[in-house]
Structures are given as C-alpha cells and as structure tokens.
PDB file of C-alpha atoms in Angstrom:
ATOM      1  CA  MET A   1      82.385 104.443  65.154  1.00 37.00           C
ATOM      2  CA  GLY A   2      81.814 100.988  67.691  1.00 38.00           C
ATOM      3  CA  ILE A   3      85.085  99.666  65.902  1.00 35.00           C
ATOM      4  CA  LYS A   4      86.742 102.421  66.953  1.00 36.00           C
ATOM      5  CA  VAL A   5      86.029 102.482  70.755  1.00 36.00           C
ATOM      6  CA  ARG A   6      86.169  98.530  70.932  1.00 40.00           C
ATOM      7  CA  THR A   7      89.705  99.143  69.526  1.00 39.00           C
ATOM      8  CA  GLN A   8      91.044 102.175  71.462  1.00 45.00           C
ATOM      9  CA  SER A   9      89.729 100.623  74.823  1.00 48.00           C
ATOM     10  CA  LYS A  10      91.744  97.415  73.663  1.00 52.00           C
ATOM     11  CA  LYS A  11      94.671 100.078  73.482  1.00 49.00           C
ATOM     12  CA  VAL A  12      93.795 101.020  76.458  1.00 48.00           C
ATOM     13  CA  ASP A  13      93.275  98.475  78.630  1.00 62.00           C
ATOM     14  CA  LYS A  14      96.831  97.125  77.465  1.00 59.00           C
ATOM     15  CA  ALA A  15      98.655 100.109  77.932  1.00 53.00           C
ATOM     16  CA  TRP A  16      96.778  99.789  81.359  1.00 44.00           C
ATOM     17  CA  LEU A  17      97.750  95.927  81.965  1.00 54.00           C
ATOM     18  CA  ASN A  18     102.051  96.064  80.629  1.00 58.00           C
ATOM     19  CA  GLN A  19     102.160  99.344  82.857  1.00 56.00           C
ATOM     20  CA  HIS A  20     100.581  97.144  86.303  1.00 55.00           C
ATOM     21  CA  VAL A  21     103.103  94.395  85.084  1.00 59.00           C
ATOM     22  CA  ASN A  22     105.791  96.334  84.967  1.00 69.00           C
ATOM     23  CA  ASP A  23     104.823  98.643  88.148  1.00 81.00           C
ATOM     24  CA  PRO A  24     107.173  97.465  91.393  1.00 87.00           C
ATOM     25  CA  TYR A  25     105.255  97.707  93.728  1.00 85.00           C
ATOM     26  CA  VAL A  26     103.246  95.241  92.063  1.00 88.00           C
ATOM     27  CA  ARG A  27     105.741  92.585  92.368  1.00 89.00           C
ATOM     28  CA  LEU A  28     106.690  93.587  95.767  1.00 90.00           C
ATOM     29  CA  ALA A  29     103.493  93.317  96.752  1.00 90.00           C
ATOM     30  CA  GLN A  30     103.490  89.921  94.721  1.00 91.00           C
ATOM     31  CA  LYS A  31     106.477  89.142  95.982  1.00 91.00           C
ATOM     32  CA  GLU A  32     105.220  89.881 100.459  1.00 93.00           C
ATOM     33  CA  GLY A  33     102.365  88.435 100.118  1.00 91.00           C
ATOM     34  CA  PHE A  34     100.254  91.962  99.954  1.00 95.00           C
ATOM     35  CA  ARG A  35      97.234  91.232  98.254  1.00 94.00           C
ATOM     36  CA  ALA A  36      97.381  94.827  96.070  1.00 92.00           C
ATOM     37  CA  ARG A  37     100.395  96.859  95.656  1.00 90.00           C
ATOM     38  CA  ALA A  38      98.256 100.104  98.044  1.00 93.00           C
ATOM     39  CA  ALA A  39      99.250  98.253 101.182  1.00 96.00           C
ATOM     40  CA  TYR A  40     102.751 100.164 100.852  1.00 95.00           C
ATOM     41  CA  LYS A  41     100.578 103.651 100.577  1.00 95.00           C
ATOM     42  CA  LEU A  42     100.153 103.116 104.019  1.00 97.00           C
ATOM     43  CA  LYS A  43     103.213 101.268 105.157  1.00 96.00           C
ATOM     44  CA  GLU A  44     104.858 105.234 103.835  1.00 96.00           C
ATOM     45  CA  ILE A  45     102.207 106.826 106.108  1.00 97.00           C
ATOM     46  CA  ASP A  46     103.170 104.855 108.893  1.00 97.00           C
ATOM     47  CA  GLU A  47     106.781 105.514 108.969  1.00 96.00           C
ATOM     48  CA  SER A  48     106.392 108.459 108.472  1.00 95.00           C
ATOM     49  CA  LEU A  49     103.844 109.438 111.178  1.00 96.00           C
ATOM     50  CA  GLY A  50     104.205 106.347 113.383  1.00 96.00           C
ATOM     51  CA  LEU A  51     100.773 105.468 113.670  1.00 97.00           C
ATOM     52  CA  VAL A  52     100.500 101.725 113.990  1.00 97.00           C
ATOM     53  CA  ARG A  53     101.465 100.442 117.590  1.00 95.00           C
ATOM     54  CA  PRO A  54     101.429  97.257 119.129  1.00 94.00           C
ATOM     55  CA  GLY A  55      98.168  97.068 121.676  1.00 93.00           C
ATOM     56  CA  GLN A  56      96.388  99.708 119.273  1.00 95.00           C
ATOM     57  CA  ALA A  57      92.965  99.077 118.200  1.00 95.00           C
ATOM     58  CA  ILE A  58      91.920  99.635 114.336  1.00 96.00           C
ATOM     59  CA  VAL A  59      89.445 100.441 111.697  1.00 97.00           C
ATOM     60  CA  ASP A  60      89.833  99.869 108.039  1.00 97.00           C
ATOM     61  CA  LEU A  61      87.126 101.026 106.334  1.00 96.00           C
ATOM     62  CA  GLY A  62      86.660 100.176 102.985  1.00 94.00           C
ATOM     63  CA  SER A  63      88.673  96.603 103.829  1.00 96.00           C
ATOM     64  CA  THR A  64      88.604  94.688 100.366  1.00 95.00           C
ATOM     65  CA  PRO A  65      90.971  93.147  99.346  1.00 96.00           C
ATOM     66  CA  GLY A  66      92.841  93.867 102.134  1.00 97.00           C
ATOM     67  CA  ALA A  67      95.794  94.912 101.947  1.00 97.00           C
ATOM     68  CA  TRP A  68      95.697  97.526 104.506  1.00 97.00           C
ATOM     69  CA  SER A  69      94.807  94.809 106.834  1.00 98.00           C
ATOM     70  CA  GLN A  70      97.416  93.177 105.910  1.00 97.00           C
ATOM     71  CA  TYR A  71      99.436  95.620 106.137  1.00 97.00           C
ATOM     72  CA  LEU A  72      97.801  96.497 110.133  1.00 97.00           C
ATOM     73  CA  ARG A  73      98.363  92.844 111.190  1.00 96.00           C
ATOM     74  CA  ARG A  74     101.991  92.750 110.345  1.00 95.00           C
ATOM     75  CA  ARG A  75     102.412  95.559 112.067  1.00 96.00           C
ATOM     76  CA  LEU A  76     100.654  95.005 115.780  1.00 95.00           C
ATOM     77  CA  GLY A  77     102.779  92.122 115.540  1.00 91.00           C
ATOM     78  CA  CYS A  78     102.717  88.824 117.428  1.00 88.00           C
ATOM     79  CA  ASP A  79     102.791  88.315 122.029  1.00 88.00           C
ATOM     80  CA  PRO A  80     105.648  85.499 121.606  1.00 87.00           C
ATOM     81  CA  ALA A  81     104.107  84.205 124.855  1.00 87.00           C
ATOM     82  CA  THR A  82     100.769  83.377 123.835  1.00 88.00           C
ATOM     83  CA  GLY A  83     101.198  83.284 119.742  1.00 85.00           C
ATOM     84  CA  GLN A  84      98.653  86.422 119.527  1.00 87.00           C
ATOM     85  CA  LEU A  85      97.603  89.515 118.287  1.00 90.00           C
ATOM     86  CA  GLN A  86      99.173  92.211 119.935  1.00 92.00           C
ATOM     87  CA  GLY A  87      95.935  94.462 119.570  1.00 93.00           C
ATOM     88  CA  ARG A  88      92.631  94.266 117.253  1.00 93.00           C
ATOM     89  CA  VAL A  89      92.492  95.445 113.621  1.00 95.00           C
ATOM     90  CA  ILE A  90      88.187  95.147 112.410  1.00 96.00           C
ATOM     91  CA  ALA A  91      87.750  95.500 109.352  1.00 97.00           C
ATOM     92  CA  LEU A  92      83.997  96.028 107.612  1.00 96.00           C
ATOM     93  CA  ASP A  93      83.430  96.347 103.670  1.00 95.00           C
ATOM     94  CA  LEU A  94      80.438  96.232 101.534  1.00 92.00           C
ATOM     95  CA  LEU A  95      81.837  94.383  99.072  1.00 93.00           C
ATOM     96  CA  PRO A  96      82.995  90.241 101.132  1.00 96.00           C
ATOM     97  CA  MET A  97      86.554  90.255 102.020  1.00 97.00           C
ATOM     98  CA  ASP A  98      88.641  86.522 102.142  1.00 97.00           C
ATOM     99  CA  PRO A  99      89.838  85.867 105.587  1.00 96.00           C
ATOM    100  CA  VAL A 100      93.512  87.760 107.053  1.00 96.00           C
ATOM    101  CA  GLU A 101      94.856  85.506 109.790  1.00 92.00           C
ATOM    102  CA  GLY A 102      94.001  88.136 112.870  1.00 92.00           C
ATOM    103  CA  VAL A 103      92.567  90.220 111.068  1.00 95.00           C
ATOM    104  CA  GLN A 104      87.545  90.227 111.844  1.00 95.00           C
ATOM    105  CA  PHE A 105      86.259  91.216 108.946  1.00 97.00           C
ATOM    106  CA  ILE A 106      82.452  92.537 109.151  1.00 96.00           C
ATOM    107  CA  GLN A 107      80.363  92.779 106.434  1.00 96.00           C
ATOM    108  CA  GLY A 108      77.786  95.903 105.645  1.00 94.00           C
ATOM    109  CA  ASP A 109      76.762  99.259 105.655  1.00 92.00           C
ATOM    110  CA  PHE A 110      79.183 100.801 108.945  1.00 88.00           C
ATOM    111  CA  ARG A 111      76.595 103.646 108.426  1.00 87.00           C
ATOM    112  CA  GLU A 112      73.580 101.104 109.378  1.00 92.00           C
ATOM    113  CA  ALA A 113      73.343 100.043 112.656  1.00 92.00           C
ATOM    114  CA  GLU A 114      73.242  96.355 113.058  1.00 94.00           C
ATOM    115  CA  VAL A 115      76.874  96.516 111.846  1.00 92.00           C
ATOM    116  CA  LEU A 116      78.848  99.514 114.293  1.00 91.00           C
ATOM    117  CA  GLN A 117      76.592  96.881 117.106  1.00 93.00           C
ATOM    118  CA  ALA A 118      78.735  94.110 115.466  1.00 93.00           C
ATOM    119  CA  LEU A 119      81.570  96.505 115.699  1.00 91.00           C
ATOM    120  CA  GLU A 120      80.714  97.653 119.146  1.00 91.00           C
ATOM    121  CA  ALA A 121      80.533  93.728 120.509  1.00 92.00           C
ATOM    122  CA  ALA A 122      83.794  92.621 118.302  1.00 89.00           C
ATOM    123  CA  LEU A 123      85.850  95.686 120.603  1.00 88.00           C
ATOM    124  CA  ALA A 124      83.793  94.536 123.860  1.00 88.00           C
ATOM    125  CA  ASN A 125      84.863  91.105 123.811  1.00 83.00           C
ATOM    126  CA  ARG A 126      88.615  92.193 123.569  1.00 78.00           C
ATOM    127  CA  GLY A 127      87.425  94.608 126.887  1.00 79.00           C
ATOM    128  CA  MET A 128      87.697  97.966 125.069  1.00 82.00           C
ATOM    129  CA  THR A 129      85.638 100.970 123.549  1.00 85.00           C
ATOM    130  CA  GLN A 130      87.123 102.849 122.052  1.00 93.00           C
ATOM    131  CA  LEU A 131      89.152 102.630 118.688  1.00 96.00           C
ATOM    132  CA  ASP A 132      92.792 104.429 118.340  1.00 97.00           C
ATOM    133  CA  LEU A 133      93.190 104.297 114.830  1.00 98.00           C
ATOM    134  CA  VAL A 134      90.454 104.643 112.126  1.00 98.00           C
ATOM    135  CA  VAL A 135      91.420 104.003 108.434  1.00 98.00           C
ATOM    136  CA  SER A 136      89.927 104.292 104.897  1.00 96.00           C
ATOM    137  CA  ASP A 137      91.304 103.502 101.398  1.00 91.00           C
ATOM    138  CA  MET A 138      87.459 104.151 100.623  1.00 88.00           C
ATOM    139  CA  ALA A 139      86.527 105.923  97.203  1.00 79.00           C
ATOM    140  CA  PRO A 140      83.516 106.242  94.750  1.00 76.00           C
ATOM    141  CA  ASN A 141      82.854 105.127  90.713  1.00 72.00           C
ATOM    142  CA  LEU A 142      84.033 108.749  89.863  1.00 69.00           C
ATOM    143  CA  SER A 143      81.811 109.307  86.928  1.00 69.00           C
ATOM    144  CA  GLY A 144      84.862 111.908  84.848  1.00 71.00           C
ATOM    145  CA  ILE A 145      81.956 114.932  86.273  1.00 72.00           C
ATOM    146  CA  ALA A 146      83.301 116.764  87.988  1.00 69.00           C
ATOM    147  CA  SER A 147      80.288 118.133  90.854  1.00 73.00           C
ATOM    148  CA  ALA A 148      79.599 114.522  90.798  1.00 75.00           C
ATOM    149  CA  ASP A 149      82.549 112.917  91.948  1.00 74.00           C
ATOM    150  CA  ALA A 150      83.312 116.260  94.024  1.00 75.00           C
ATOM    151  CA  ALA A 151      79.852 115.031  95.951  1.00 82.00           C
ATOM    152  CA  ARG A 152      80.457 111.122  96.540  1.00 84.00           C
ATOM    153  CA  ILE A 153      83.895 112.324  97.556  1.00 83.00           C
ATOM    154  CA  THR A 154      82.970 113.981  99.603  1.00 87.00           C
ATOM    155  CA  ASP A 155      79.772 111.947 101.215  1.00 90.00           C
ATOM    156  CA  LEU A 156      82.693 108.217 102.012  1.00 90.00           C
ATOM    157  CA  VAL A 157      84.699 111.223 103.605  1.00 92.00           C
ATOM    158  CA  GLU A 158      82.233 112.669 105.923  1.00 93.00           C
ATOM    159  CA  LEU A 159      81.671 109.514 106.475  1.00 93.00           C
ATOM    160  CA  ALA A 160      84.662 108.433 107.607  1.00 94.00           C
ATOM    161  CA  VAL A 161      85.051 111.341 110.037  1.00 96.00           C
ATOM    162  CA  ASP A 162      81.971 110.975 111.894  1.00 95.00           C
ATOM    163  CA  PHE A 163      83.067 107.325 112.281  1.00 94.00           C
ATOM    164  CA  ALA A 164      86.251 108.657 113.381  1.00 95.00           C
ATOM    165  CA  VAL A 165      84.492 111.063 116.174  1.00 95.00           C
ATOM    166  CA  ARG A 166      82.417 108.817 117.115  1.00 94.00           C
ATOM    167  CA  TYR A 167      84.521 105.883 118.312  1.00 95.00           C
ATOM    168  CA  LEU A 168      87.885 107.157 118.042  1.00 97.00           C
ATOM    169  CA  LYS A 169      90.351 107.742 121.791  1.00 96.00           C
ATOM    170  CA  ALA A 170      90.520 111.687 121.904  1.00 97.00           C
ATOM    171  CA  ASP A 171      94.524 111.193 120.731  1.00 97.00           C
ATOM    172  CA  GLY A 172      93.286 108.463 118.078  1.00 97.00           C
ATOM    173  CA  ALA A 173      94.074 109.742 114.168  1.00 98.00           C
ATOM    174  CA  LEU A 174      92.757 108.843 110.905  1.00 98.00           C
ATOM    175  CA  VAL A 175      93.711 108.397 107.650  1.00 98.00           C
ATOM    176  CA  VAL A 176      91.728 108.888 104.391  1.00 96.00           C
ATOM    177  CA  LYS A 177      91.821 109.129 100.421  1.00 92.00           C
ATOM    178  CA  LEU A 178      91.051 112.086  98.641  1.00 90.00           C
ATOM    179  CA  PHE A 179      91.232 113.372  95.079  1.00 84.00           C
ATOM    180  CA  HIS A 180      92.580 116.427  94.006  1.00 80.00           C
ATOM    181  CA  GLY A 181      89.563 118.440  92.884  1.00 79.00           C
ATOM    182  CA  GLY A 182      86.452 120.200  94.231  1.00 77.00           C
ATOM    183  CA  ALA A 183      86.458 117.907  96.710  1.00 84.00           C
ATOM    184  CA  TYR A 184      89.722 118.972  98.140  1.00 88.00           C
ATOM    185  CA  ASP A 185      89.649 122.161  99.708  1.00 91.00           C
ATOM    186  CA  PRO A 186      86.603 121.659 102.084  1.00 90.00           C
ATOM    187  CA  MET A 187      87.467 118.509 102.967  1.00 92.00           C
ATOM    188  CA  VAL A 188      91.067 120.030 104.246  1.00 94.00           C
ATOM    189  CA  ALA A 189      88.743 122.766 106.051  1.00 95.00           C
ATOM    190  CA  ARG A 190      86.734 119.678 108.109  1.00 95.00           C
ATOM    191  CA  PHE A 191      89.997 117.808 109.268  1.00 97.00           C
ATOM    192  CA  ARG A 192      91.311 120.957 110.344  1.00 97.00           C
ATOM    193  CA  LYS A 193      88.337 121.864 112.311  1.00 97.00           C
ATOM    194  CA  THR A 194      88.081 117.932 114.050  1.00 97.00           C
ATOM    195  CA  PHE A 195      91.381 117.198 114.364  1.00 98.00           C
ATOM    196  CA  ARG A 196      94.493 119.188 116.870  1.00 98.00           C
ATOM    197  CA  SER A 197      97.367 118.465 113.638  1.00 98.00           C
ATOM    198  CA  VAL A 198      96.495 117.926 109.542  1.00 98.00           C
ATOM    199  CA  LYS A 199      98.771 116.086 107.530  1.00 96.00           C
ATOM    200  CA  THR A 200      98.544 115.857 103.761  1.00 94.00           C
ATOM    201  CA  PHE A 201     100.185 112.819 102.713  1.00 92.00           C
ATOM    202  CA  LYS A 202     101.145 111.691  98.627  1.00 91.00           C
ATOM    203  CA  PRO A 203     103.081 108.643  99.151  1.00 89.00           C
ATOM    204  CA  LYS A 204     105.751 107.284  96.091  1.00 88.00           C
ATOM    205  CA  SER A 205     103.846 104.318  96.015  1.00 85.00           C
ATOM    206  CA  SER A 206     101.192 106.186  94.195  1.00 80.00           C
ATOM    207  CA  ARG A 207     100.856 106.253  90.848  1.00 74.00           C
ATOM    208  CA  ASP A 208     102.181 109.500  88.975  1.00 71.00           C
ATOM    209  CA  LYS A 209      99.531 110.514  86.936  1.00 73.00           C
ATOM    210  CA  SER A 210      96.827 109.810  90.041  1.00 74.00           C
ATOM    211  CA  SER A 211      95.106 112.517  91.672  1.00 80.00           C
ATOM    212  CA  GLU A 212      94.668 110.649  95.094  1.00 87.00           C
ATOM    213  CA  THR A 213      96.876 112.210  98.277  1.00 91.00           C
ATOM    214  CA  PHE A 214      95.768 110.843 101.301  1.00 94.00           C
ATOM    215  CA  LEU A 215      94.136 112.740 104.575  1.00 96.00           C
ATOM    216  CA  VAL A 216      96.092 112.092 108.270  1.00 98.00           C
ATOM    217  CA  GLY A 217      94.025 113.810 111.449  1.00 98.00           C
ATOM    218  CA  LEU A 218      95.887 113.345 114.938  1.00 98.00           C
ATOM    219  CA  GLY A 219      94.603 114.183 117.540  1.00 98.00           C
ATOM    220  CA  LEU A 220      90.520 115.457 118.206  1.00 98.00           C
ATOM    221  CA  LYS A 221      89.366 118.600 119.574  1.00 96.00           C
TER     222      LYS A 221
END
C-alpha cells in the first residue's frame, strides 16, 4: 500500500513538473524577471479595468513571493527627474519576502495592531493616509473537505474586505482571489454590499483546471 502511494505521488509530481516547465507563463515570467506566473493574472485584470496608475498608494496582501509587488512597482514607474517611484507599494505577508526595489515589506499578521501601525506609519511618511488599491492573492491551504475549505476561503476574503473598508479611499478598489465552491456566492454578495461595482475575472493565465477566479470591487458604498 505504501509503495503504491509513493509511486502515485511521484507520477503526480512528475506530471505537475512537466506541466510547470512547459507552461508558457512560467517561461515568460522567467524571461521577464517575475518571481511567479501569478504576475500575469494581475496584469490581465489591470489591463482590463485600468486599476493601477502612477501616484497611487497600494497594498499587496499575502505578497510572498512578490510577483504582484513586482508588477505593481513596474506599473507605477519612476519619476524621470528624481528616479523615485511614482506612488507607494507596501507588501504584507506572514512569510518572509525577498526585497523588491521600491516596495516596502512588512512581515506579520495584518490583523495585529502592531502591523497596522507599521502600515499607517509607512503611508504617513509619504503624506498618504488612505489607499487607492488593495490587492490580495491570499489563499488557504486547502484540505479537500468542502465545508472546511469554504470557511477558510471566506475568512481570508472577509479579512481583505474589512481591511479595504478601513483603508481604501471612497473611489478605491479591491482585488481578491476566490475559488468556485461553497464560499463563492456569499463572498460575491458581500462584495455587492460593500462596493458600488463588482467585477468577476478569470484570467487567461489562470490554469484551466484551477477553480480560482478574482473578484474586483470598485468604489466603496
């Protein structure tokens, strides 16, 4: 029995590795210097909705390994005269993240007062008090038990929405990752109660087998 499990696991690992190595977005990420293919998901959402603009204050929740932060930093660009980033990107994660030039990283749980104080201080240093955009690629470790997974996904999305309500400007936007299943409809309903406009987005760069989708809330009610 043990041998069969290990053999199956090796087959699955090998199949995943082959798919990963041959993935055009993985190759493109390596070519363009992104840490993960996930950068292209945010790129597609941004290009469709025009979310990221120079001068904005942006927070990347669950930022590690940093591909979304890299994309945001590139999109904001630098002032030709000063060479400084045109805007502010602050990345938050429980896990460590290698530095991204121009991005301030705060390691910790954003539910804790100490971490939120560090965020507010970082914004105040640039004369900013509110955010234009919050993006969240946070996802739980899925167990395969539908009810438990739905609860975990709901918790993360609720945290992101609560964070956005607290820190976003009235015309700001929130992007979160969600999975089709028990948590999907309640979270769409929560977004519709919170935001004036709600968009769902399944990027082409999201793998076909993945049930992930992205919810975008535009403008707080």
